[in-house]
Amino acid sequence: MGKVNRFFEEKFMVAAAKVAGQRHLQALRDGIILTMPLIIIGSVFLILGFLPIKGYPEFMASLFGDEWLTKLLYPVGATFDIMALIASFGIAYRLAEKYGVDALTAGAVSVAAFLLATPYQVPFLAEGASEAVMVGGAIPSALMGSKGLFVAMLLAILSTEIFRFVIQKNLVIKMPDGVPPAVSRSFIALIPGFFILTTVWLLRLLVENTSFESLHNVVSILLGKPLGVLGGSLIGSLVAVILIQLLWSTGLHGASIVGGVMGPIWLTSMDENRVAFQAGEALPNIFTQQFFDLFVYIGGSGATLSLVFCMLFLAKSQQMKQLGRLSIGPGVFNINEPVTFGMPIVMNPLLIIPFILTPIAITIATYICMTTGLVAKPAGIGVPWTMPPLFGGYLATGGKISGLIMQLINMLIAFFIYYPFFRMWDKQKFSEENQAAS
């Protein structure tokens, strides 16, 4: 036990802390979080459009006409389809904050750089034509959403790095002291903004003379597809799960750190499922943000809600019973810091074992059930991670009872893995309490 603790304290925790403090990863995480309220709002309208109630479409059509679904889904397009645009601003804003430069201006310039890198062309299929033609002068909504997310991320980092470099080198236009601060900041941003937009413009001109044709294609082919394969595979997802659990085992927020890298991949997969769900087509992806938030991490990272039930109903020690009472409220909403730090699981070699094994087993079991068709895949509905179990699985799969059952099965898997380790820990605490009493 001592050797394991020393390894975590002296080796793993030091390296993990450096990764956790990396400003670019933090900016990616915090910037993408800016999109989540919009995605959740859009998901509410998506659920209302596809309620699994017999006769519901006919009832809505009788009240609001045949175009009721199209009109009801307007907010879905206004939220999901600007995901990359919002992330472009949010990532640049957060990164500029960490550098101590004007975050608002950095975010605005990042959005301009992202739009500059985007070809203003959309496909148009004329009546009676068999092939679509590309029409200029229109912003493609597909590239403003999940398909443009990687370009938005990279350009947000690039533009903010140029922005802070130029400002820190003092290559700016300074106004007299009497000029209002807002006006002064706008003049300070002129030279760095010019450098950023000129750089992106030259990159676009360069790429347009290659077979890639656009920066979006470059990122999609060279970066997006390999990462998508990694994040969309069982092996890649298991690696992400193990890293999250190892980080949490040292007291670091594993989901936030790993999510900075994997989050955009899972959000893109979620949106692909959302588009297929709206069109009534087969869902292409299993591993989405909701797969992990709602099916794997039931009760929080480590799927600790079942461990809380062990404390509530099976504990002999007063310490475990009391911790169970304190943890059940947050645990139902997938918040488990009272368990991870109060039991504790952090830096506890005995409990780290099931803490890592449980999400691995749940990920494999859920993947098998969804691959074989026994359980519906996540429908691309942005159900928040705080949604209580059973409700979350039902809503995430578009109103399929199999999603609810899968969550219940996963809770049972977690219970049987945690129970023997819990018994040993509870027995130890019970013995300590008896010794203290005597």
XYZ file of C-alpha atoms in Angstrom, residues 8-9 34-35 38 57 77 89-90 125 133 157 189 213 220 299 330-331 357 379 388 398 413 415-416 421 425:
27
model
C 0.702 8.357 -6.869
C 2.108 11.179 -4.745
C -20.044 28.032 -22.939
C -21.982 26.082 -25.594
C -27.578 26.486 -25.637
C -47.562 13.838 -34.277
C -30.953 25.033 -35.413
C -15.400 33.101 -28.870
C -15.386 31.210 -25.563
C -30.351 21.833 -55.716
C -24.344 23.347 -57.368
C -5.801 29.285 -29.820
C -6.622 45.781 -30.805
C -9.499 23.439 -50.884
C -11.129 17.268 -40.898
C -23.556 9.079 -9.481
C -25.690 15.001 -4.420
C -25.200 11.444 -5.753
C -12.653 -1.212 -12.647
C -30.102 10.113 -29.777
C -30.972 11.691 -12.164
C -35.106 9.574 -27.313
C -22.747 -3.974 -12.155
C -22.837 -2.593 -6.900
C -21.320 -6.054 -7.345
C -14.153 -3.678 -1.346
C -13.340 -0.778 4.238
